[in-house]
Coordinates of C-alpha atoms in Angstrom, one line a residue:
M29 CA 40.2 24.4 80.8
T30 CA 37.5 25.9 82.9
E31 CA 33.9 25.1 82.8
D32 CA 33.2 28.4 81.1
D33 CA 35.8 27.6 78.5
T34 CA 34.3 24.2 77.9
S35 CA 30.8 25.7 77.5
G36 CA 32.2 28.2 75.1
S37 CA 33.9 25.5 73.1
Y38 CA 30.6 23.4 72.9
C39 CA 28.7 26.6 72.0
C40 CA 31.2 27.4 69.3
L41 CA 31.2 23.8 68.0
W42 CA 27.4 23.8 68.0
K43 CA 27.3 27.1 66.1
R44 CA 29.8 25.7 63.6
R45 CA 27.8 22.5 63.1
T46 CA 24.6 24.5 62.8
A47 CA 26.2 26.7 60.2
F48 CA 27.5 23.7 58.3
V49 CA 24.1 22.0 58.3
T50 CA 22.5 25.3 57.2
V51 CA 25.0 25.6 54.3
A52 CA 24.5 22.0 53.4
L53 CA 20.8 22.3 53.4
C54 CA 21.0 25.5 51.3
G55 CA 23.3 23.7 48.9
L56 CA 21.0 20.8 48.7
V57 CA 18.0 23.0 48.0
G58 CA 20.0 25.0 45.5
F59 CA 21.0 21.7 43.8
V60 CA 17.4 20.6 43.6
L61 CA 16.3 24.0 42.2
I62 CA 19.1 23.8 39.6
A63 CA 18.0 20.3 38.7
V64 CA 14.4 21.3 38.4
L65 CA 14.8 24.7 36.8
D66 CA 18.0 24.4 34.8
L67 CA 17.9 20.9 33.4
P68 CA 15.2 21.4 30.8
W69 CA 16.8 24.6 29.7
E70 CA 20.2 22.9 29.3
V71 CA 18.5 20.0 27.5
K72 CA 16.9 22.5 25.2
R73 CA 20.3 24.0 24.5
T74 CA 22.1 20.7 23.9
M75 CA 19.6 18.4 22.2
H76 CA 17.5 18.8 19.0
V77 CA 13.9 19.2 20.0
V78 CA 11.1 17.9 17.9
D79 CA 8.3 20.4 17.9
I80 CA 5.0 18.7 18.5
A81 CA 3.2 21.3 16.3
N82 CA 5.3 20.2 13.4
S83 CA 5.0 16.5 13.9
L84 CA 2.3 13.9 13.5
I85 CA 2.6 12.6 17.0
P86 CA -0.4 12.6 19.3
T87 CA 0.2 14.0 22.8
K88 CA -2.7 12.3 24.5
N89 CA -2.3 9.0 26.3
T90 CA -2.9 6.4 23.6
T91 CA -1.2 3.3 22.4
D92 CA -2.4 3.7 18.8
V93 CA 0.1 4.0 16.0
D94 CA -0.2 6.7 13.4
N95 CA -3.7 6.3 12.2
S96 CA -2.9 6.6 8.5
L97 CA 0.0 4.2 8.3
I98 CA 0.0 1.3 10.8
P99 CA -1.6 -2.1 10.4
T100 CA -4.3 -2.9 12.9
K101 CA -3.1 -6.3 14.0
N102 CA -1.0 -6.6 17.2
T103 CA -0.8 -2.9 17.7
T104 CA -1.2 -3.3 21.5
D105 CA -0.5 -6.6 23.0
V106 CA 0.8 -8.2 26.2
A107 CA 3.4 -9.7 23.9
D108 CA 4.8 -6.2 23.5
R109 CA 6.6 -7.0 26.7
L110 CA 8.7 -9.7 25.1
I111 CA 12.3 -9.6 26.3
P112 CA 14.6 -9.4 23.3
T113 CA 17.6 -11.6 23.2
K114 CA 19.9 -9.4 21.2
D115 CA 21.1 -5.9 22.2
I116 CA 22.2 -3.6 19.3
E117 CA 21.6 -0.5 21.4
T118 CA 23.1 2.9 20.4
I119 CA 22.7 6.1 22.4
L120 CA 22.2 9.2 20.4
P121 CA 25.1 11.6 20.7
T122 CA 24.6 14.7 22.7
T123 CA 25.5 17.9 20.9
N124 CA 27.2 20.7 22.8
A125 CA 27.6 18.3 25.8
S126 CA 30.3 20.6 27.4
R127 CA 27.6 23.2 28.1
L128 CA 25.9 20.8 30.6
N129 CA 26.7 21.3 34.2
S130 CA 26.9 17.5 34.4
T131 CA 26.5 15.2 31.4
K132 CA 26.6 12.3 33.8
D133 CA 23.5 13.5 35.7
L134 CA 21.6 13.7 32.3
V135 CA 22.6 10.1 31.4
E136 CA 21.6 8.8 34.9
V137 CA 18.1 10.2 34.5
R138 CA 17.4 9.7 30.8
E139 CA 19.5 6.9 29.4
F140 CA 17.7 3.9 27.9
K141 CA 19.2 0.8 26.4
L142 CA 17.1 0.0 23.4
K143 CA 16.9 -3.6 22.1
T144 CA 15.2 -5.3 19.2
Y145 CA 13.6 -8.6 18.7
P146 CA 13.9 -10.6 16.5
P147 CA 17.6 -10.1 15.7
L148 CA 16.7 -10.1 12.0
I149 CA 13.3 -9.1 10.5
E150 CA 11.5 -11.3 8.1
S151 CA 9.8 -9.5 5.3
G152 CA 6.2 -9.0 6.6
G153 CA 7.2 -9.8 10.1
D154 CA 6.9 -7.8 13.4
L155 CA 9.5 -5.9 15.4
V156 CA 9.5 -5.5 19.2
V157 CA 11.5 -2.5 20.5
S158 CA 12.1 -2.7 24.2
W159 CA 14.2 -0.8 26.8
E160 CA 15.7 -1.0 30.2
R161 CA 15.7 1.8 32.7
N162 CA 17.1 2.3 36.2
S163 CA 15.2 3.5 39.2
A164 CA 16.1 7.1 38.6
T165 CA 14.4 7.0 35.1
T166 CA 11.3 9.1 34.7
M167 CA 8.7 8.6 31.9
T168 CA 5.5 10.3 30.8
N169 CA 2.5 9.1 28.9
H170 CA 3.5 11.4 26.1
D171 CA 6.8 9.6 25.1
Y172 CA 6.8 7.8 21.8
V173 CA 8.9 5.6 19.6
T174 CA 9.3 6.2 15.8
L175 CA 10.4 3.9 13.1
S176 CA 12.1 4.8 9.8
C177 CA 13.7 2.8 7.0
G178 CA 16.7 4.0 5.2
P179 CA 18.0 7.6 4.9
T180 CA 16.0 10.4 6.6
T181 CA 16.0 14.0 5.5
E182 CA 15.7 15.6 8.9
E183 CA 15.2 15.0 12.6
G184 CA 11.7 13.6 13.1
D185 CA 11.5 12.1 9.6
Y186 CA 9.7 8.7 10.1
F187 CA 6.6 6.9 8.9
Y188 CA 5.5 4.9 11.9
N189 CA 5.1 6.0 15.5
K190 CA 3.7 4.5 18.7
T191 CA 2.9 6.4 21.9
V192 CA 4.4 4.9 25.1
R193 CA 2.7 4.6 28.4
V194 CA 4.6 4.9 31.7
S195 CA 4.0 1.2 32.4
D196 CA 5.3 0.1 29.0
L197 CA 8.6 -1.8 28.6
S198 CA 8.3 -2.2 24.8
V199 CA 6.3 -1.4 21.7
R200 CA 5.6 -3.6 18.7
F201 CA 5.6 -2.6 15.0
S202 CA 3.7 -5.0 12.9
S203 CA 4.0 -6.2 9.3
L204 CA 7.3 -4.6 8.3
Y205 CA 8.3 -5.2 4.7
M206 CA 11.4 -5.4 2.6
M207 CA 12.0 -1.8 1.4
R208 CA 15.7 -2.3 0.5
C209 CA 16.8 -0.8 3.8
N210 CA 17.2 -1.5 7.5
Y211 CA 14.8 -0.1 10.1
T212 CA 15.8 2.5 12.8
A213 CA 13.8 3.0 16.0
I214 CA 14.2 6.2 18.0
Y215 CA 12.8 6.9 21.5
Y216 CA 11.5 10.4 22.0
Y217 CA 11.2 11.7 25.6
Y218 CA 8.6 14.3 26.5
E219 CA 9.9 17.1 28.8
E220 CA 7.0 18.6 30.6
M221 CA 8.7 21.8 31.6
S222 CA 9.5 22.7 28.0
G223 CA 6.5 20.9 26.4
K224 CA 9.0 19.5 23.8
H225 CA 10.1 16.0 22.7
R226 CA 13.7 15.1 22.2
A227 CA 15.4 12.0 20.9
I228 CA 17.3 10.1 23.6
A229 CA 18.1 6.7 22.1
K230 CA 18.0 4.8 18.9
V231 CA 18.5 1.3 17.7
E232 CA 18.9 -0.3 14.2
A233 CA 17.0 -3.5 13.2
R234 CA 18.3 -5.3 10.2
M235 CA 16.3 -7.1 7.6
K236 CA 17.0 -10.8 7.2
E237 CA 17.4 -10.5 3.5
P238 CA 19.7 -8.0 1.7
A239 CA 18.4 -5.1 -0.4
E240 CA 19.3 -6.9 -3.6
T241 CA 16.9 -9.8 -2.9
P242 CA 14.3 -10.1 -5.7
K243 CA 10.8 -9.2 -4.4
H244 CA 7.3 -8.3 -5.6
G245 CA 7.1 -10.8 -8.4
H246 CA 4.0 -10.6 -10.6
L247 CA 3.2 -12.1 -14.0
S248 CA 1.7 -10.5 -17.1
F249 CA 0.8 -11.3 -20.6
T250 CA 2.7 -9.9 -23.6
D251 CA 1.8 -9.3 -27.2
D252 CA 3.1 -12.8 -28.0
E253 CA 0.6 -15.5 -26.9
K254 CA 3.5 -17.9 -26.5
A255 CA 5.3 -15.7 -24.0
M256 CA 4.9 -14.6 -20.4
A257 CA 6.4 -11.6 -18.6
I258 CA 7.7 -11.6 -15.0
M259 CA 8.2 -8.3 -13.2
F260 CA 10.0 -7.9 -9.9
N261 CA 11.7 -5.4 -7.7
S262 CA 15.1 -5.2 -6.1
G263 CA 17.7 -2.8 -4.8
T264 CA 20.2 -3.4 -7.6
S265 CA 20.4 -2.5 -11.3
K266 CA 22.2 -5.6 -12.2
T267 CA 20.9 -7.5 -15.2
P268 CA 17.6 -9.3 -14.3
M269 CA 17.2 -12.9 -15.3
V270 CA 14.9 -15.8 -15.1
K271 CA 15.3 -19.6 -15.3
Y272 CA 12.3 -21.7 -16.3
G273 CA 11.3 -25.1 -17.4
M274 CA 8.5 -27.7 -17.2
K275 CA 10.0 -29.4 -14.2
P276 CA 10.9 -27.7 -10.9
D277 CA 14.3 -29.4 -10.7
D278 CA 15.1 -28.8 -14.4
L279 CA 14.9 -25.1 -15.2
K280 CA 16.8 -25.4 -18.4
F281 CA 15.6 -22.2 -20.2
Y282 CA 17.2 -18.9 -19.5
A283 CA 16.3 -15.3 -20.3
T284 CA 17.5 -11.8 -19.3
G285 CA 15.6 -8.6 -19.2
T286 CA 15.5 -4.8 -18.7
S287 CA 15.3 -2.5 -15.7
T288 CA 13.8 0.9 -14.9
T289 CA 13.2 3.2 -12.0
Y290 CA 11.8 6.6 -11.2
G291 CA 12.7 9.6 -9.0
A292 CA 10.9 12.3 -7.1
D293 CA 11.4 14.7 -10.0
D294 CA 9.5 12.3 -12.3
M295 CA 6.2 12.9 -10.3
C296 CA 3.8 15.6 -11.3
H297 CA 3.6 17.6 -8.0
A298 CA 3.7 17.6 -4.2
P299 CA 3.4 15.7 -2.0
A300 CA 4.7 12.9 -4.3
T301 CA 7.8 15.0 -5.1
T302 CA 8.6 15.4 -1.4
V303 CA 11.6 13.2 -0.5
G304 CA 11.3 11.6 3.0
Q305 CA 10.0 8.6 4.9
I306 CA 6.3 9.4 4.4
Y307 CA 6.2 10.4 0.7
F308 CA 8.8 9.8 -2.0
R309 CA 11.4 7.1 -1.1
D310 CA 13.8 5.3 -3.4
P311 CA 11.7 2.6 -5.1
G312 CA 14.7 0.5 -6.1
Y313 CA 14.6 -1.0 -9.6
M314 CA 11.7 -2.6 -11.5
H315 CA 12.8 -5.4 -13.7
T316 CA 11.0 -7.1 -16.6
V317 CA 12.0 -10.5 -18.1
I318 CA 10.1 -12.2 -20.9
M319 CA 9.9 -16.0 -21.0
T320 CA 9.4 -17.1 -24.7
D321 CA 8.6 -20.1 -26.8
L322 CA 6.2 -21.5 -24.3
K323 CA 4.0 -24.5 -25.1
P324 CA 0.3 -23.6 -24.9
N325 CA -1.8 -24.3 -21.7
T326 CA 1.2 -25.8 -20.0
Y327 CA 2.5 -25.5 -16.4
Y328 CA 6.0 -24.0 -16.2
F329 CA 8.2 -23.5 -13.2
Y330 CA 10.5 -20.6 -12.8
Q331 CA 12.9 -18.5 -10.6
Y332 CA 13.8 -14.8 -11.1
G333 CA 16.5 -12.5 -9.7
H334 CA 20.1 -11.7 -10.4
E335 CA 23.0 -14.0 -11.1
E336 CA 25.2 -12.0 -8.6
H337 CA 22.6 -11.8 -5.7
G338 CA 20.6 -15.0 -5.9
L339 CA 17.2 -16.0 -7.2
S340 CA 13.7 -16.3 -5.8
Q341 CA 12.1 -19.5 -4.7
V342 CA 10.6 -21.7 -7.5
H343 CA 7.1 -20.6 -8.6
R344 CA 4.6 -22.1 -11.1
F345 CA 2.3 -20.6 -13.8
K346 CA 0.2 -21.9 -16.6
S347 CA 0.9 -20.5 -20.1
R348 CA -1.9 -19.2 -22.4
P349 CA -4.0 -21.6 -24.4
L350 CA -4.4 -21.7 -28.2
S351 CA -7.1 -19.5 -29.6
S352 CA -9.1 -22.6 -30.3
Y353 CA -9.5 -23.2 -26.6
K354 CA -12.7 -21.7 -25.3
Y355 CA -12.5 -22.1 -21.5
A356 CA -11.3 -19.9 -18.7
N357 CA -11.4 -19.6 -14.9
F358 CA -10.6 -16.1 -13.6
I359 CA -10.9 -13.8 -10.7
A360 CA -11.8 -10.1 -10.6
Y361 CA -12.1 -7.2 -8.1
G362 CA -11.5 -3.6 -7.6
D363 CA -10.5 -1.1 -4.8
M364 CA -8.1 -3.3 -2.9
G365 CA -5.4 -1.2 -1.3
A366 CA -2.6 -2.2 1.0
F367 CA -3.6 -3.3 4.5
A368 CA -1.0 -1.2 6.2
A369 CA -2.3 1.9 4.7
F370 CA -6.0 1.5 5.4
Y371 CA -7.9 -0.7 7.8
G372 CA -10.1 -2.6 5.4
G373 CA -10.4 -6.2 4.2
S374 CA -7.5 -6.4 1.7
E375 CA -5.5 -8.9 3.7
S376 CA -8.4 -11.3 4.0
T377 CA -9.3 -10.9 0.3
A378 CA -5.7 -11.8 -0.6
A379 CA -5.8 -14.9 1.5
R380 CA -9.0 -16.2 0.0
V381 CA -7.9 -15.3 -3.6
F382 CA -4.7 -17.3 -3.0
K383 CA -6.7 -20.3 -1.8
D384 CA -9.0 -20.1 -4.9
V385 CA -6.0 -19.9 -7.2
V386 CA -4.1 -22.8 -5.7
E387 CA -7.0 -25.1 -4.6
E388 CA -9.8 -24.3 -7.0
E389 CA -7.6 -23.6 -10.0
Y390 CA -8.9 -20.1 -10.9
D391 CA -5.6 -19.6 -12.6
S392 CA -6.3 -18.1 -16.0
F393 CA -5.8 -14.5 -15.0
L394 CA -6.9 -11.9 -12.4
L395 CA -8.4 -8.4 -13.3
H396 CA -7.9 -5.5 -10.8
F397 CA -10.0 -2.7 -12.2
G398 CA -9.9 0.0 -9.6
D399 CA -7.8 1.8 -7.0
I400 CA -4.8 -0.4 -6.8
S401 CA -2.7 0.4 -3.7
Y402 CA -4.2 3.6 -2.4
A403 CA -0.6 4.8 -2.0
R404 CA -1.8 8.5 -2.1
S405 CA 1.8 9.6 -2.9
Q406 CA 3.2 7.5 0.0
G407 CA 5.9 5.5 -1.7
H408 CA 6.3 2.7 1.0
V409 CA 2.7 1.7 0.4
W410 CA 3.6 0.3 -3.0
D411 CA 6.1 -2.1 -1.3
Q412 CA 3.4 -3.2 1.1
F413 CA 0.9 -3.7 -1.7
F414 CA 3.2 -6.0 -3.7
H415 CA 4.1 -7.9 -0.6
L416 CA 0.4 -8.6 -0.2
I417 CA -0.3 -9.9 -3.7
E418 CA 3.0 -11.6 -4.4
P419 CA 1.9 -15.1 -3.3
Y420 CA -0.7 -15.4 -6.0
A421 CA 0.6 -12.8 -8.5
T422 CA 3.6 -15.1 -9.1
R423 CA 1.1 -17.9 -10.0
I424 CA -1.4 -16.1 -12.2
V425 CA -1.3 -13.0 -14.4
L426 CA -2.6 -9.9 -12.7
L427 CA -3.7 -7.1 -15.0
I428 CA -4.8 -3.6 -14.0
C429 CA -6.3 -0.5 -15.5
A430 CA -5.5 3.1 -14.5
V431 CA -7.8 4.3 -11.7
V432 CA -8.4 7.1 -9.2
E433 CA -10.6 7.7 -6.2
P434 CA -12.3 11.1 -5.9
A435 CA -11.3 13.2 -3.0
Y436 CA -8.9 10.5 -1.9
A437 CA -5.6 10.3 -3.7
D438 CA -4.8 7.1 -5.5
E439 CA -2.9 6.5 -8.7
Y440 CA -3.5 9.0 -11.5
G441 CA -5.5 12.3 -11.2
Y442 CA -3.5 15.5 -11.0
T443 CA -4.0 19.3 -11.6
E444 CA -0.5 20.4 -12.6
G445 CA 2.9 19.0 -13.8
G446 CA 1.3 17.2 -16.6
K447 CA 4.5 17.0 -18.6
H448 CA 5.4 14.1 -16.4
D449 CA 2.2 12.1 -17.3
L450 CA 3.6 9.1 -19.2
S451 CA 0.1 8.3 -20.5
G452 CA 0.0 11.5 -22.6
G453 CA -3.3 12.4 -20.9
M454 CA -2.4 16.0 -20.0
L455 CA -5.0 18.5 -21.1
P456 CA -4.3 22.1 -22.2
Y457 CA -4.8 23.4 -18.7
G458 CA -1.9 21.2 -17.5
G459 CA -3.9 18.7 -15.5
S460 CA -5.7 15.4 -16.2
F461 CA -9.3 14.7 -17.4
N462 CA -11.6 16.8 -15.2
P463 CA -14.7 17.9 -17.0
S464 CA -17.0 20.4 -15.3
W465 CA -19.6 17.7 -14.5
G466 CA -16.9 15.4 -13.0
N467 CA -15.4 14.8 -9.6
F468 CA -11.9 13.8 -10.6
G469 CA -9.3 16.3 -9.2
A470 CA -5.7 15.9 -8.0
D471 CA -6.4 12.5 -6.6
S472 CA -3.0 10.8 -7.0
G473 CA -1.3 13.1 -4.6
G474 CA 1.0 14.0 -7.4
E475 CA 1.9 10.5 -8.5
C476 CA 0.0 10.9 -11.9
G477 CA 0.4 7.2 -12.7
V478 CA 4.2 7.2 -12.7
P479 CA 4.7 4.3 -10.2
M480 CA 2.1 2.2 -12.0
H481 CA 3.7 2.9 -15.3
H482 CA 7.0 1.5 -14.2
R483 CA 5.7 -1.4 -12.1
W484 CA 3.5 -3.2 -14.6
H485 CA 3.8 -4.8 -18.0
V486 CA 0.8 -5.3 -20.3
P487 CA 0.1 -6.3 -23.9
K488 CA 1.0 -3.4 -26.2
T489 CA -2.4 -3.2 -27.8
G490 CA -3.4 0.3 -26.8
N491 CA -2.0 3.0 -24.6
W492 CA 0.2 0.9 -22.2
I493 CA -1.5 0.3 -18.9
Y494 CA -4.1 2.9 -19.4
W495 CA -6.2 1.1 -22.1
Y496 CA -5.5 -2.1 -23.8
S497 CA -7.0 -5.5 -24.6
F498 CA -6.1 -9.2 -24.9
N499 CA -7.7 -12.6 -25.7
Y500 CA -7.8 -15.7 -23.5
G501 CA -9.8 -18.9 -23.7
G502 CA -12.6 -17.5 -25.9
I503 CA -12.8 -14.1 -24.0
H504 CA -11.8 -10.7 -25.4
V505 CA -11.0 -8.5 -22.4
V506 CA -10.9 -4.8 -22.7
Q507 CA -9.4 -2.6 -20.0
M508 CA -10.3 1.1 -20.4
S509 CA -9.5 4.1 -18.2
T510 CA -12.3 6.2 -16.8
E511 CA -9.7 8.7 -15.6
H512 CA -8.8 9.7 -19.2
N513 CA -11.1 11.3 -21.7
W514 CA -13.7 8.7 -22.9
T515 CA -16.2 11.1 -24.5
R516 CA -17.0 10.8 -28.2
G517 CA -14.2 11.8 -30.5
S518 CA -11.5 11.4 -27.8
E519 CA -8.4 9.3 -28.4
Q520 CA -9.6 6.6 -26.1
Y521 CA -13.1 6.5 -27.5
K522 CA -11.7 6.0 -31.0
W523 CA -9.4 3.3 -29.8
L524 CA -12.3 1.5 -28.0
E525 CA -14.5 1.7 -31.0
N526 CA -11.8 0.3 -33.3
D527 CA -10.9 -2.5 -30.8
L528 CA -14.5 -3.6 -30.5
E529 CA -15.0 -3.6 -34.3
Q530 CA -12.0 -6.0 -34.6
V531 CA -13.5 -8.6 -32.3
D532 CA -14.1 -12.0 -34.1
R533 CA -16.9 -13.7 -32.2
N534 CA -15.8 -17.1 -33.7
V535 CA -12.5 -16.7 -31.9
T536 CA -13.8 -14.9 -28.8
P537 CA -17.5 -15.4 -28.3
W538 CA -17.3 -13.3 -25.1
V539 CA -16.4 -9.7 -24.6
V540 CA -15.7 -8.4 -21.1
L541 CA -15.2 -4.6 -20.6
T542 CA -13.5 -3.4 -17.4
A543 CA -13.2 0.2 -16.1
H544 CA -12.9 1.8 -12.7
R545 CA -16.0 4.0 -12.6
M546 CA -19.4 2.5 -13.0
M547 CA -22.0 3.2 -15.7
Y548 CA -24.8 1.9 -13.4
S549 CA -25.3 1.9 -9.7
S550 CA -28.2 2.2 -7.2
Q551 CA -26.1 3.1 -4.1
L552 CA -27.4 6.1 -2.1
N553 CA -25.6 9.4 -1.4
I554 CA -23.2 9.2 -4.3
E555 CA -24.7 12.0 -6.4
P556 CA -21.3 13.4 -7.8
D557 CA -20.5 9.8 -8.9
M558 CA -23.9 9.4 -10.4
E559 CA -23.4 12.6 -12.5
V560 CA -20.3 11.0 -14.0
S561 CA -22.3 7.8 -14.6
Y562 CA -25.0 9.6 -16.5
H563 CA -22.4 11.1 -18.9
F564 CA -20.7 7.7 -19.2
Q565 CA -24.0 6.2 -20.3
E566 CA -24.6 9.0 -22.8
E567 CA -21.2 8.8 -24.3
V568 CA -20.3 5.1 -24.3
E569 CA -23.4 2.9 -23.7
D570 CA -24.5 2.9 -27.3
L571 CA -21.1 1.8 -28.4
I572 CA -20.9 -1.2 -26.1
Y573 CA -24.5 -2.1 -27.0
K574 CA -23.7 -2.0 -30.7
H575 CA -20.8 -4.3 -30.2
R576 CA -22.6 -6.7 -27.8
V577 CA -20.4 -6.4 -24.8
N578 CA -21.6 -9.2 -22.5
V579 CA -20.5 -7.9 -19.1
M580 CA -18.9 -4.7 -17.7
L581 CA -16.8 -5.1 -14.5
V582 CA -16.1 -1.9 -12.5
G583 CA -15.2 -0.8 -9.0
H584 CA -15.3 2.7 -7.5
E585 CA -18.2 2.2 -5.1
H586 CA -17.0 0.0 -2.2
S587 CA -19.8 -2.6 -2.4
Y588 CA -21.1 -5.3 -4.7
E589 CA -24.0 -4.8 -7.1
R590 CA -25.4 -6.7 -10.1
T591 CA -27.8 -5.3 -12.7
C592 CA -30.0 -7.1 -15.0
P593 CA -29.0 -7.1 -18.7
V594 CA -29.6 -3.4 -19.2
Y595 CA -29.8 -0.8 -21.9
R596 CA -30.7 2.8 -21.4
K597 CA -31.7 2.2 -17.8
K598 CA -34.2 -0.6 -18.7
C599 CA -33.9 -4.3 -18.2
V600 CA -33.8 -6.4 -21.4
E601 CA -33.8 -10.2 -22.0
N602 CA -30.7 -12.3 -21.3
G603 CA -28.5 -12.2 -24.4
K604 CA -29.8 -8.8 -25.5
G605 CA -28.0 -6.4 -23.1
T606 CA -24.9 -5.9 -21.0
V607 CA -24.8 -7.0 -17.3
H608 CA -23.0 -4.5 -15.1
L609 CA -21.2 -5.6 -12.0
V610 CA -19.8 -3.3 -9.4
V611 CA -17.1 -5.2 -7.4
G612 CA -15.3 -2.4 -5.5
S613 CA -15.2 -4.6 -2.4
A614 CA -11.7 -6.1 -2.3
G615 CA -10.3 -4.1 0.6
Y616 CA -10.9 -0.4 1.1
P617 CA -13.5 0.4 3.8
L618 CA -17.0 -0.4 2.6
G619 CA -19.6 2.1 1.6
P620 CA -21.8 3.1 4.5
D621 CA -25.0 3.7 2.6
G622 CA -27.7 1.5 1.2
F623 CA -29.3 1.1 -2.2
S624 CA -32.4 2.6 -3.8
S625 CA -34.6 2.0 -6.9
K626 CA -35.0 5.8 -7.3
Y627 CA -32.1 5.7 -9.9
G628 CA -33.9 2.9 -11.8
N629 CA -35.2 -0.6 -11.5
Y630 CA -32.2 -2.4 -12.9
S631 CA -30.4 -3.6 -9.7
L632 CA -30.9 -7.3 -8.9
R633 CA -28.4 -7.9 -6.1
H634 CA -26.4 -5.6 -3.9
V635 CA -24.5 -5.7 -0.6
N636 CA -21.9 -3.8 1.4
E637 CA -19.6 -6.7 2.2
Y638 CA -16.0 -7.5 1.3
G639 CA -15.7 -9.9 -1.6
Y640 CA -14.6 -10.6 -5.2
I641 CA -16.0 -12.5 -8.2
R642 CA -15.0 -15.9 -9.6
V643 CA -15.8 -16.5 -13.3
T644 CA -16.0 -19.8 -15.2
S645 CA -16.6 -19.5 -18.9
S646 CA -17.2 -22.0 -21.7
P647 CA -18.5 -21.5 -25.3
N648 CA -22.1 -21.8 -24.1
D649 CA -22.2 -19.8 -20.9
M650 CA -20.3 -17.7 -18.4
R651 CA -21.0 -18.4 -14.6
F652 CA -20.3 -15.7 -11.9
Q653 CA -20.0 -16.1 -8.2
F654 CA -19.6 -13.3 -5.7
V655 CA -17.5 -14.7 -2.8
L656 CA -17.8 -13.2 0.7
V657 CA -14.3 -12.7 2.2
E658 CA -15.6 -13.2 5.8
N659 CA -16.6 -16.8 5.4
G660 CA -16.1 -17.9 1.8
N661 CA -19.8 -18.2 1.2
I662 CA -21.4 -17.4 -2.1
Y663 CA -23.6 -14.4 -1.8
D664 CA -24.6 -14.1 -5.5
E665 CA -24.4 -16.6 -8.3
F666 CA -25.7 -16.3 -11.9
T667 CA -25.1 -17.4 -15.4
I668 CA -25.3 -15.4 -18.7
T669 CA -25.5 -16.7 -22.2
P670 CA -24.0 -15.2 -25.4
W671 CA -25.7 -12.4 -27.2
E672 CA -28.3 -13.4 -29.7
D673 CA -27.5 -12.6 -33.3
S674 CA -29.4 -9.6 -34.4

């Protein structure tokens, strides 16, 4: 080969190599362009996309959970980076995967291996969801993890969510309760090119206890003073039963009971009729068993549940005393709510109440006269609420009255669908009590009292849970409903009048009236509520004065306030008027405004602090203490004496 030939060969080889490199570079650039431009489009074609505009997920960088649903404790914590020990990871299937140029490339970039800790969730416990990712994984500050429990109706149906930061390796969901289902966490990845989220991985977290486990136990009085009712919830309709006796290791008595439930179609209107994670969910079954032939004023031990699925732990209660017994120690409050629904003081209140019941023996009964759970048509909040009160509601009777919060949905008010109102309170226009001077409205979110109706048992002395009365230890307690018509001539007014006329002061020297809305308050900036109060005074005050009601306990305003013995806005001597107590301070966020004498000079003590009242009564006096939840101190203490004979 000549030198010219060699040069030509080198030249040819160089040209070929140059061409090859050029082709290779072009191919690489093309591949990158395809990866950048085509992948989101392919993802959009092959994965279900959650539209941000139709979700409740924040797109800004935040670690907060959904503001209306998640408990405040442990929402962001270094402990979120706990490494779980059990992997029950499942990758969501990819639909139309054959349309992808390379499914493998998608997995390499997006695949997470989700894990949960602990392996089994205790009721009320926390769940940590963590993930592993390789070096090729990309994340954004707009990713999030959702949590659901039980069946979902559509993609993106959940009730908890937490936004994920790029630096996060886990998220923590706090205070998860038994809702007769297992929890599912789904990781949603945010695609910046499309501005959409898509689910890329999910994991199931199982509850430690099965759905049939008896939960939410709470005691109640019955018509029979020698009996006691226990109500509880479970995921089975099997016959409920209870074993009871006077020794914890000798539960020799046995009783069975009845069960009930309700569906979305039983509610009055949306959103309570909307099936899904947020609103209506299967409530399981509510069971009632009556323990009979109880000895008076005696401690009993008991277990409840199902023969086929096991019983609860052993609890203790004290039976009602004979009518000749004139002593009682009870607790009362309003406006509690469930701590996972609102960021108030309900959890702290529950802890202090439990301590008073167990250590201080305030174990006669407990009155909750206002805004029970604040479920606002969100079914899971009822599960959270009963988990909260169960420790002491299985030791003492907890009695409620039907209530509502204006402008914020709670348990009863509605404007349509009144045929579902089990109280019979529907007015001709199809809604509940809502006079022109009132501020009632559709405040139950469509629940219209249905969950309450099925979840409580009360003495059958009036209109079920809506208005009724009972006697205990020399006290006649009347629970009325300010959310039903109480004006003169109404069904409830006539019942109240008749009930008070039947009181025998030799048997019950004390009369305690409870309701949700107040007759007297001096709190500022509550003019719509004050308008209702003025009408309440005009319609009902003469009646309670005539029948010498000693004290009226109410909630509604989220504060504590005590009046002098008062009649027609003027203070009277002790024993000649009714003392009014506002105790709407058990959990819901406190009122922001102060108090003023412009409404009248009847207010003696008032404060915007979380708390509840403890009451000790004897034939000669009734002593009240307002307990501050924050430190257990007594903010207000006073004693009243019986009404003087006229």
